[in-house]
PDB file of C-alpha atoms in Angstrom:
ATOM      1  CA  UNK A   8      14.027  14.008  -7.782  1.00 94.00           C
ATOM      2  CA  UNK A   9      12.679  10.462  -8.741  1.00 97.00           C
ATOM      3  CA  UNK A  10      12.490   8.802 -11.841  1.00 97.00           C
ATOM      4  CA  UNK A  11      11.401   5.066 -12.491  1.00 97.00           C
ATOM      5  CA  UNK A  12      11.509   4.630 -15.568  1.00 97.00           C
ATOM      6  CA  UNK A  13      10.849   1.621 -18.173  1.00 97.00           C
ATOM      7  CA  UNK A  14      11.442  -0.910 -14.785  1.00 97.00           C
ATOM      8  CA  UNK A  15      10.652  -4.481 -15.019  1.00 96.00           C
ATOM      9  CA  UNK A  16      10.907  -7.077 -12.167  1.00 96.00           C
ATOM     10  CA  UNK A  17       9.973 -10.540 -10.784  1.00 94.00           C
ATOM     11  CA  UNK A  18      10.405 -12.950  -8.214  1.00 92.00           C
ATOM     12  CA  UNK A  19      11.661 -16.329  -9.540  1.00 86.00           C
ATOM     13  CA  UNK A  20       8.462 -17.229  -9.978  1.00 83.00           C
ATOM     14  CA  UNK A  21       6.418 -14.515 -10.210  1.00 88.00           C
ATOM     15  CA  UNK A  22       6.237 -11.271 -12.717  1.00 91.00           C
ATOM     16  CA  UNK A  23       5.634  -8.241 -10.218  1.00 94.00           C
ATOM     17  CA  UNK A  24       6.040  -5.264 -12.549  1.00 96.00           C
ATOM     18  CA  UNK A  25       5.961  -4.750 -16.381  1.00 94.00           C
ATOM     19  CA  UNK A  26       7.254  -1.193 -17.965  1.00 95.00           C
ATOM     20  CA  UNK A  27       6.560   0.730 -15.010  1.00 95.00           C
ATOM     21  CA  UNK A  28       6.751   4.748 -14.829  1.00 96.00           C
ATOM     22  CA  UNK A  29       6.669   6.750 -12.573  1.00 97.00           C
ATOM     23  CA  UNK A  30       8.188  10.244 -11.116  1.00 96.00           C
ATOM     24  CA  UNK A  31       8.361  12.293  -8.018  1.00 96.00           C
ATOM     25  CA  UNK A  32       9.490  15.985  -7.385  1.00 95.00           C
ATOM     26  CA  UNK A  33      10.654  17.937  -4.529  1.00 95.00           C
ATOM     27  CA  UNK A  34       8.779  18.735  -2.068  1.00 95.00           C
ATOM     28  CA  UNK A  35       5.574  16.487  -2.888  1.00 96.00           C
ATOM     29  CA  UNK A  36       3.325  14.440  -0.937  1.00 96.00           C
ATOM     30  CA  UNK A  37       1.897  11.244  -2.837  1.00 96.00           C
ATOM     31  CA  UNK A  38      -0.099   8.202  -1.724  1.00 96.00           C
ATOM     32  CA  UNK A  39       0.627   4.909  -3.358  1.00 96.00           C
ATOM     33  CA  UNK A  40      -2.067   2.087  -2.750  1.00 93.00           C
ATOM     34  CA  UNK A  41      -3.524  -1.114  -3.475  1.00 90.00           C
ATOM     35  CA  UNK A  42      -4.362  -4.291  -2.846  1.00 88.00           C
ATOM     36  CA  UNK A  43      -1.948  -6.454  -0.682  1.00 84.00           C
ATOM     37  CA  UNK A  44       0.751  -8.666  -2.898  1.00 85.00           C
ATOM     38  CA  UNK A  45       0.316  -6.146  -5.392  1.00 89.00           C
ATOM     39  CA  UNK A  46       3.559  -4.757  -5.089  1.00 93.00           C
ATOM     40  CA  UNK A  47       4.123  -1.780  -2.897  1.00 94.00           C
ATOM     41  CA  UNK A  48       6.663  -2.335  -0.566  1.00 94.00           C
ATOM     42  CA  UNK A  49       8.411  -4.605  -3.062  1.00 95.00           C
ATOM     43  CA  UNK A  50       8.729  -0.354  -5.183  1.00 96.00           C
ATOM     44  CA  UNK A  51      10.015   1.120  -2.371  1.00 96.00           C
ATOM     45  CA  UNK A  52      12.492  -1.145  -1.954  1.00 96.00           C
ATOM     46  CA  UNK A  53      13.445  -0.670  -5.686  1.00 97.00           C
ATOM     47  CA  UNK A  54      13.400   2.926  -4.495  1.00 97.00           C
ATOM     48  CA  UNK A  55      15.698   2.152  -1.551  1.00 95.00           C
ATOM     49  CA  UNK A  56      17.762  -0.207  -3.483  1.00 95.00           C
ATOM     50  CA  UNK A  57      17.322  -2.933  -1.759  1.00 94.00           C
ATOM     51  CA  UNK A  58      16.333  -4.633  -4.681  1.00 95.00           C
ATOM     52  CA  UNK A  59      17.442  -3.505  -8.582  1.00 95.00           C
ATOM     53  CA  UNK A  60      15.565  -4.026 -11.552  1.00 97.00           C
ATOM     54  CA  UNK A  61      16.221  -6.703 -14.137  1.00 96.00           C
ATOM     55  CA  UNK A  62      15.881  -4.099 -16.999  1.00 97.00           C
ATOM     56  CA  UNK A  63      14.780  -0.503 -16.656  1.00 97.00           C
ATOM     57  CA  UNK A  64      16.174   2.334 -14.505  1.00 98.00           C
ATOM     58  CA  UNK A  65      15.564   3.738 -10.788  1.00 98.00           C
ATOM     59  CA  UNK A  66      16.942   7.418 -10.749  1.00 97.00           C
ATOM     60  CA  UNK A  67      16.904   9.245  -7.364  1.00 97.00           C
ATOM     61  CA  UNK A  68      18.890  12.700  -7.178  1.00 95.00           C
ATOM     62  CA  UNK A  69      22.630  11.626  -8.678  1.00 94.00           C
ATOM     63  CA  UNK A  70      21.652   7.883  -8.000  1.00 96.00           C
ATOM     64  CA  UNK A  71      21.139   5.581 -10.706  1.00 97.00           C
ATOM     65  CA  UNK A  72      20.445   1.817 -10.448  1.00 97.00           C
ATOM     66  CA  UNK A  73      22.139   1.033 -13.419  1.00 95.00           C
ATOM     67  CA  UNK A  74      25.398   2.652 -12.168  1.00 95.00           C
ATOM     68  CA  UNK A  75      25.641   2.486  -7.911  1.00 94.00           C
ATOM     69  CA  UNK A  76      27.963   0.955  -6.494  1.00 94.00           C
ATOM     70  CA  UNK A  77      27.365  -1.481  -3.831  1.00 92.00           C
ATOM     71  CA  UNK A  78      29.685   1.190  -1.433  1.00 92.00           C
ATOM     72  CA  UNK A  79      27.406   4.159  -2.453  1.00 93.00           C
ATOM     73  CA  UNK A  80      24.380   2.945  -1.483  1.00 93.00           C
ATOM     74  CA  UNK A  81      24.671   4.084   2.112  1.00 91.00           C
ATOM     75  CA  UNK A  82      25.527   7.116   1.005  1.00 92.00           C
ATOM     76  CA  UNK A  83      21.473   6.893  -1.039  1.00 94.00           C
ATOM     77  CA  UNK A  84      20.059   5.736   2.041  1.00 92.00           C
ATOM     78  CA  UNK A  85      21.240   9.118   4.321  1.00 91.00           C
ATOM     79  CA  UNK A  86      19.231  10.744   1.650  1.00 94.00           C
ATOM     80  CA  UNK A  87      16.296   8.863   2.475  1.00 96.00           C
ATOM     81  CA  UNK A  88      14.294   7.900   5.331  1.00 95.00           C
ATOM     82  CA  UNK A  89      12.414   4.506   6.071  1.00 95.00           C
ATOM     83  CA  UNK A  90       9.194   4.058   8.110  1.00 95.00           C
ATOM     84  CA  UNK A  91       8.530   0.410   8.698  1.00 87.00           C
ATOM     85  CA  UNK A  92       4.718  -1.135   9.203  1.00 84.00           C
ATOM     86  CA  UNK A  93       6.686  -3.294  12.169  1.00 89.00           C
ATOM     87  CA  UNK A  94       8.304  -0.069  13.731  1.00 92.00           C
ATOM     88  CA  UNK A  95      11.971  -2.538  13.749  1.00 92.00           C
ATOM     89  CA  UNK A  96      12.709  -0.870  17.170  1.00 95.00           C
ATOM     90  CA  UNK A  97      15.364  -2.311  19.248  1.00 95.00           C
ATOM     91  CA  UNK A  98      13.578  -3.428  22.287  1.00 95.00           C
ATOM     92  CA  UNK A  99      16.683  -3.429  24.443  1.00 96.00           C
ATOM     93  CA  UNK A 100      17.458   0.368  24.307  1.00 97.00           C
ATOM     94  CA  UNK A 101      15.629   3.607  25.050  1.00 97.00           C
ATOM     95  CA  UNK A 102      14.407   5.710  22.497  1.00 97.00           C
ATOM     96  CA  UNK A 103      17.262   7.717  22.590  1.00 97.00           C
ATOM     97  CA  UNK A 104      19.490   4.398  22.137  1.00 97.00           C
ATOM     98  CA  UNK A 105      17.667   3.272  19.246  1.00 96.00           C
ATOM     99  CA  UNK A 106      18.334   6.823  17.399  1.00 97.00           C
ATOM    100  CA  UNK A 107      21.591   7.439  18.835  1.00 96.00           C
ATOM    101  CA  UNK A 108      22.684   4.598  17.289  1.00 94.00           C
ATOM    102  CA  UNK A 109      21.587   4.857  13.628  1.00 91.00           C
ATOM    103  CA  UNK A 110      23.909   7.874  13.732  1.00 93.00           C
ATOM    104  CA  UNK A 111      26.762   6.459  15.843  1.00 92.00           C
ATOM    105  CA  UNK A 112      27.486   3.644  12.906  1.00 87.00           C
ATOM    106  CA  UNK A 113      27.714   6.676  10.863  1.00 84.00           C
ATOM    107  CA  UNK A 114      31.174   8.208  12.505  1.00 87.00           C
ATOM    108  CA  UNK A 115      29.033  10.963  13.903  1.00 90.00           C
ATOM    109  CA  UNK A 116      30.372  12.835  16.697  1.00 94.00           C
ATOM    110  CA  UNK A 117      28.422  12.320  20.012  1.00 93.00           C
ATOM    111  CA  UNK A 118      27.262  15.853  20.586  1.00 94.00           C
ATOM    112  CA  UNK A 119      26.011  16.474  16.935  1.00 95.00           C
ATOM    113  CA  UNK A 120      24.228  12.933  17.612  1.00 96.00           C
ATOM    114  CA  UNK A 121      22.483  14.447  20.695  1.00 96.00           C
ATOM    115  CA  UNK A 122      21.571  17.655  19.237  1.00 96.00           C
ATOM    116  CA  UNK A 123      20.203  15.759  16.015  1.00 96.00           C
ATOM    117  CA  UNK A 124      18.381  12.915  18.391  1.00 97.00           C
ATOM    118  CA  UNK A 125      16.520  15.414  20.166  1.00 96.00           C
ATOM    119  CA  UNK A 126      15.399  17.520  17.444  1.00 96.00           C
ATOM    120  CA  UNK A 127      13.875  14.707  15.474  1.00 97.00           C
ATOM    121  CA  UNK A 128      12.513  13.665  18.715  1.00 97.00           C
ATOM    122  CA  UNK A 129      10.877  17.612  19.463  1.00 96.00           C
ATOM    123  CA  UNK A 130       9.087  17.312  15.791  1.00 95.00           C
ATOM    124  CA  UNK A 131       7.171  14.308  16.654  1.00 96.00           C
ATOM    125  CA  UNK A 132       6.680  15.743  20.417  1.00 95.00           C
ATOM    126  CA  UNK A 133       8.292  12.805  22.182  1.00 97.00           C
ATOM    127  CA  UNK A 134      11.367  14.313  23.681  1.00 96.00           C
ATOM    128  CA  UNK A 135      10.139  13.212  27.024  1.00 96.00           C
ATOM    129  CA  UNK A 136       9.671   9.786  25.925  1.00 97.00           C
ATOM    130  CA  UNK A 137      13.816   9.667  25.288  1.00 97.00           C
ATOM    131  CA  UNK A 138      14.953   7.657  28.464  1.00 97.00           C
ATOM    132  CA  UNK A 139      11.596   5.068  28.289  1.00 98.00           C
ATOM    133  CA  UNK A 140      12.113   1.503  26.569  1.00 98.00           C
ATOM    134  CA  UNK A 141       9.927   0.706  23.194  1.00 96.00           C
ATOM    135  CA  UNK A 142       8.004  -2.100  25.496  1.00 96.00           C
ATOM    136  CA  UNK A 143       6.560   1.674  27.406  1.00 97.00           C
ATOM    137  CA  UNK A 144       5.597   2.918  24.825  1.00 97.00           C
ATOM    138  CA  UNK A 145       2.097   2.921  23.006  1.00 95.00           C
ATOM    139  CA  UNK A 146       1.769   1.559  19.333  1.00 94.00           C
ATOM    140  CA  UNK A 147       1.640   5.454  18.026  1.00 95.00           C
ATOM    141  CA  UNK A 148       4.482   6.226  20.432  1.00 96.00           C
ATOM    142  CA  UNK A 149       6.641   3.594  18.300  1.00 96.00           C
ATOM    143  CA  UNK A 150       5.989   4.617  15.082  1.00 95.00           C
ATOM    144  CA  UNK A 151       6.441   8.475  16.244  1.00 96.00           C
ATOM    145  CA  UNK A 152       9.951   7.126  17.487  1.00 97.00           C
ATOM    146  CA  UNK A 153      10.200   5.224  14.051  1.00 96.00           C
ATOM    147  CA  UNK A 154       9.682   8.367  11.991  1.00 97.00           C
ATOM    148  CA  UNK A 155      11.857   9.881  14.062  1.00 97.00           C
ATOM    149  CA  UNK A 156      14.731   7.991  13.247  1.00 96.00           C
ATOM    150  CA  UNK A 157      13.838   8.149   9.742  1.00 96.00           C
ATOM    151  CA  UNK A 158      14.516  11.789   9.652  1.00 96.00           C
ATOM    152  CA  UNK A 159      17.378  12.192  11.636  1.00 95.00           C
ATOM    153  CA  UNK A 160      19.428  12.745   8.724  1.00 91.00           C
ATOM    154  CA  UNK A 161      16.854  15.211   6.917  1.00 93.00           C
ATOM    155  CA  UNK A 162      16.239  13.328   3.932  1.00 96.00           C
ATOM    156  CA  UNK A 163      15.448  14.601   0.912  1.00 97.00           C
ATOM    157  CA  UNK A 164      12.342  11.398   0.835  1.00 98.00           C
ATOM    158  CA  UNK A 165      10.776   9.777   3.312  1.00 98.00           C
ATOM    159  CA  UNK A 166       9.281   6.449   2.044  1.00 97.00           C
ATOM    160  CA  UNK A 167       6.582   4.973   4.498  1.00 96.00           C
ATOM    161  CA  UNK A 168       5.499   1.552   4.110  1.00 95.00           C
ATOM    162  CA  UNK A 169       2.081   0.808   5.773  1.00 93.00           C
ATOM    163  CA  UNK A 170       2.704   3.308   8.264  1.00 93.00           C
ATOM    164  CA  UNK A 171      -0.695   3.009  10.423  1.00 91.00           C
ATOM    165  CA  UNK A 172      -0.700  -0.866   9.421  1.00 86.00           C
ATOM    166  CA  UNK A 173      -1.289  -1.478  13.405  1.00 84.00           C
ATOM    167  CA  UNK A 174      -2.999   1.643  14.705  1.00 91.00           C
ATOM    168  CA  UNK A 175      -6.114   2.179  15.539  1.00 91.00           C
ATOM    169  CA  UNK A 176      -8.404   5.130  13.663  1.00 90.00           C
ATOM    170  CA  UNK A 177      -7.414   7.990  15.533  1.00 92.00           C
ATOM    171  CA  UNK A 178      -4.002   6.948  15.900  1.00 93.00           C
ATOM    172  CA  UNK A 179      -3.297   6.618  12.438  1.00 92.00           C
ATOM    173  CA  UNK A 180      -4.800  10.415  11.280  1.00 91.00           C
ATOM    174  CA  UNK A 181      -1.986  11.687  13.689  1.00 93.00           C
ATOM    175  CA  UNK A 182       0.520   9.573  11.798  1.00 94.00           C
ATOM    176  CA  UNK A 183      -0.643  11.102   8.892  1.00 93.00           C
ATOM    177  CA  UNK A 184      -0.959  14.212  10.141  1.00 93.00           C
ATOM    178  CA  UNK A 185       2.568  14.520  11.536  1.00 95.00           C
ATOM    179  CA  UNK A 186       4.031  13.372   7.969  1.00 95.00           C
ATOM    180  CA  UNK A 187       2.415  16.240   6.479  1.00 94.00           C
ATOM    181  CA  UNK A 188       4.018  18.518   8.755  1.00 95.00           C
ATOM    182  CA  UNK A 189       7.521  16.523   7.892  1.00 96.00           C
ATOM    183  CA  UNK A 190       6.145  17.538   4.103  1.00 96.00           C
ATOM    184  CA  UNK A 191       6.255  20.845   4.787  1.00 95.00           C
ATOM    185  CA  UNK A 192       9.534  21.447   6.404  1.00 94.00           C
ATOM    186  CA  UNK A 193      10.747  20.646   2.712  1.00 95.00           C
ATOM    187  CA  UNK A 194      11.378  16.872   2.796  1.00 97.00           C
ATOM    188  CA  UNK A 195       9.463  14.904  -0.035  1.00 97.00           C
ATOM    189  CA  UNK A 196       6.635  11.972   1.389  1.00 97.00           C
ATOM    190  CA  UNK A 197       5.827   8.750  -0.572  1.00 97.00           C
ATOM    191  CA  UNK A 198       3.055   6.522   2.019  1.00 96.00           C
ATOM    192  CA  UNK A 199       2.367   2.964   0.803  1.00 95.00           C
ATOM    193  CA  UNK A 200      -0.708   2.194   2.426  1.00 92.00           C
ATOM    194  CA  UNK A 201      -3.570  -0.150   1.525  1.00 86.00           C
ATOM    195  CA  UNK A 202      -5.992   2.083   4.346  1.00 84.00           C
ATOM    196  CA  UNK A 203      -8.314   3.867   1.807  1.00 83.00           C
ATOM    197  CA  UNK A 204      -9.372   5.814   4.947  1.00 82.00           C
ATOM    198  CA  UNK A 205      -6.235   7.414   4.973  1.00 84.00           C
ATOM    199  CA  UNK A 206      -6.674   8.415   0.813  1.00 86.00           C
ATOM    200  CA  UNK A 207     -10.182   8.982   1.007  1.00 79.00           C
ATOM    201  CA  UNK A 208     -10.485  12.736   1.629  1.00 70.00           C
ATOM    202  CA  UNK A 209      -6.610  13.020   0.532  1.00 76.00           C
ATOM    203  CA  UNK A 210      -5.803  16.482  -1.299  1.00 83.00           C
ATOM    204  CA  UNK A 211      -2.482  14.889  -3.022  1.00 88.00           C
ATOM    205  CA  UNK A 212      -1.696  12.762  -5.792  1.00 92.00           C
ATOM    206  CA  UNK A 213      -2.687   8.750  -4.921  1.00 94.00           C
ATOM    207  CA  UNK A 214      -0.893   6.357  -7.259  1.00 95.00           C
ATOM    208  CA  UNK A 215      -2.518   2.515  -7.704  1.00 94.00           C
ATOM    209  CA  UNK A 216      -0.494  -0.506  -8.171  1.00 94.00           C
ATOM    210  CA  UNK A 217      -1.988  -3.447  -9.853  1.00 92.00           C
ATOM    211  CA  UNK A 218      -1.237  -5.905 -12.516  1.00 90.00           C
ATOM    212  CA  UNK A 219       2.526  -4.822 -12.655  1.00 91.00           C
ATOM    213  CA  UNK A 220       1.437  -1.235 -13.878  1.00 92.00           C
ATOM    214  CA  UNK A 221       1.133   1.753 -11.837  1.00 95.00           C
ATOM    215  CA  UNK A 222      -1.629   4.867 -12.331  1.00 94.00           C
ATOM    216  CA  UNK A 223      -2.291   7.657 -11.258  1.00 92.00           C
ATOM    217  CA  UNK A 224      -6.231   7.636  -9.874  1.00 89.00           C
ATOM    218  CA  UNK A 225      -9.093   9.996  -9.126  1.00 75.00           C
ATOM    219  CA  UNK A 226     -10.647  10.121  -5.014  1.00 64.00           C
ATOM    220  CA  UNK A 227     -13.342  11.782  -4.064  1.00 54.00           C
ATOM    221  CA  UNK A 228     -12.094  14.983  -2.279  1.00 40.00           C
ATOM    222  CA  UNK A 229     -13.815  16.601   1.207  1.00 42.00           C
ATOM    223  CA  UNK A 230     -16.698  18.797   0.827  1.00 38.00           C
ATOM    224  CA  UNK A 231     -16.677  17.253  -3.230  1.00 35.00           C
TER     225      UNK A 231
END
């Protein structure tokens, strides 16, 4: 479902990545780490398009770097799902607001928005959390109510960027833990996260990003 293939890229003054390969299929759950400024959100915002490589290809589903058009890429993006370190909530609207409202710029008719708001929010058990404002909430709250969002529109990947960057221990193995279950209802997971706790016992594939390469390494598994 994901291809990157042959991609190079760099900052005006800095080379970030050199030939880099990778691939993703459906339904899998990998780990991509490293040290910070090595590169990780800067691929999955390759992944996301936000950024497009100056030689190389990003392939995701029909998608192609080399080919999108500007117009299509929202039509990329309802196939993916973002989960920010920073949560990006709107601190001005409830819960249900903030979701409501990724799906009302969208043309989507109110009561599908409902239904689909308060599904999302059922998954990550915070459906009676819908009326309070992000300022009520705790820091696992918010990123519950982040993934939530990111799945409103089922996604075929969900791309997490640091996503228990600012949660405590026991917080952030029920962040992981609910992404798994998002795994398997069917929906692809790809966690940038520099928390070696998180990897350290981890059963799936964990990808390293250094010196503008990226490789697949080796942790030491539970009960190993």
């Amino acid at each position: 479902m994901l291809i990157i293939e042959n991609v190079d890229f760099g900052y005006r003054n800095q080379d970030v990545f050199n030939n880099l390969n990778f691939s993703m299929s459906e339904g899998e759950f990998v780990f991509l780490t490293g040290k910070s400024g090595a590169g990780k959100s800067t691929f999955l915002q390759l992944i996301y398009m936000n950024l497009r490589p100056d030689s190389g290809e990003v392939r995701f589903l029909d998608f192609s770097s080399k080919k999108i058009k500007t117009r299509k890429i929202p039509k990329l993006r309802r196939q993916m799902g973002f989960v920010f370190q920073d949560f990006k909530l709107l601190d001005d609207r409830t819960v249900f607001e903030n979701l409501s409202f990724v799906l009302s710029v969208t043309g989507c008719p109110y009561r599908q928005i409902k239904k689909k708001v308060f599904e999302s929010l059922a998954l990550v058990d915070l459906s009676h959390k819908s009326r309070n404002m992000p300022g009520e909430l705790s820091g696992g709250e918010k990123q519950r109510v982040a993934i939530a969002r990111a799945i409103l529109n089922d996604p075929a990947l969900l791309l997490a960027d640091e996503p228990t960057g600012n949660l405590d221990p026991q917080t952030s193995s029920e962040i992981l833990q609910l992404l798994k279950k998002i795994n398997s209802r069917g929906t692809s997971v790809l966690i940038a996260t520099h928390d070696y706790s998180l990897i350290r016992d981890a059963t799936s594939p964990v990808f390293k990003i250094g010196d503008g390469k990226i490789t697949k390494v080796s942790v030491k598994l539970k009960g190993s």
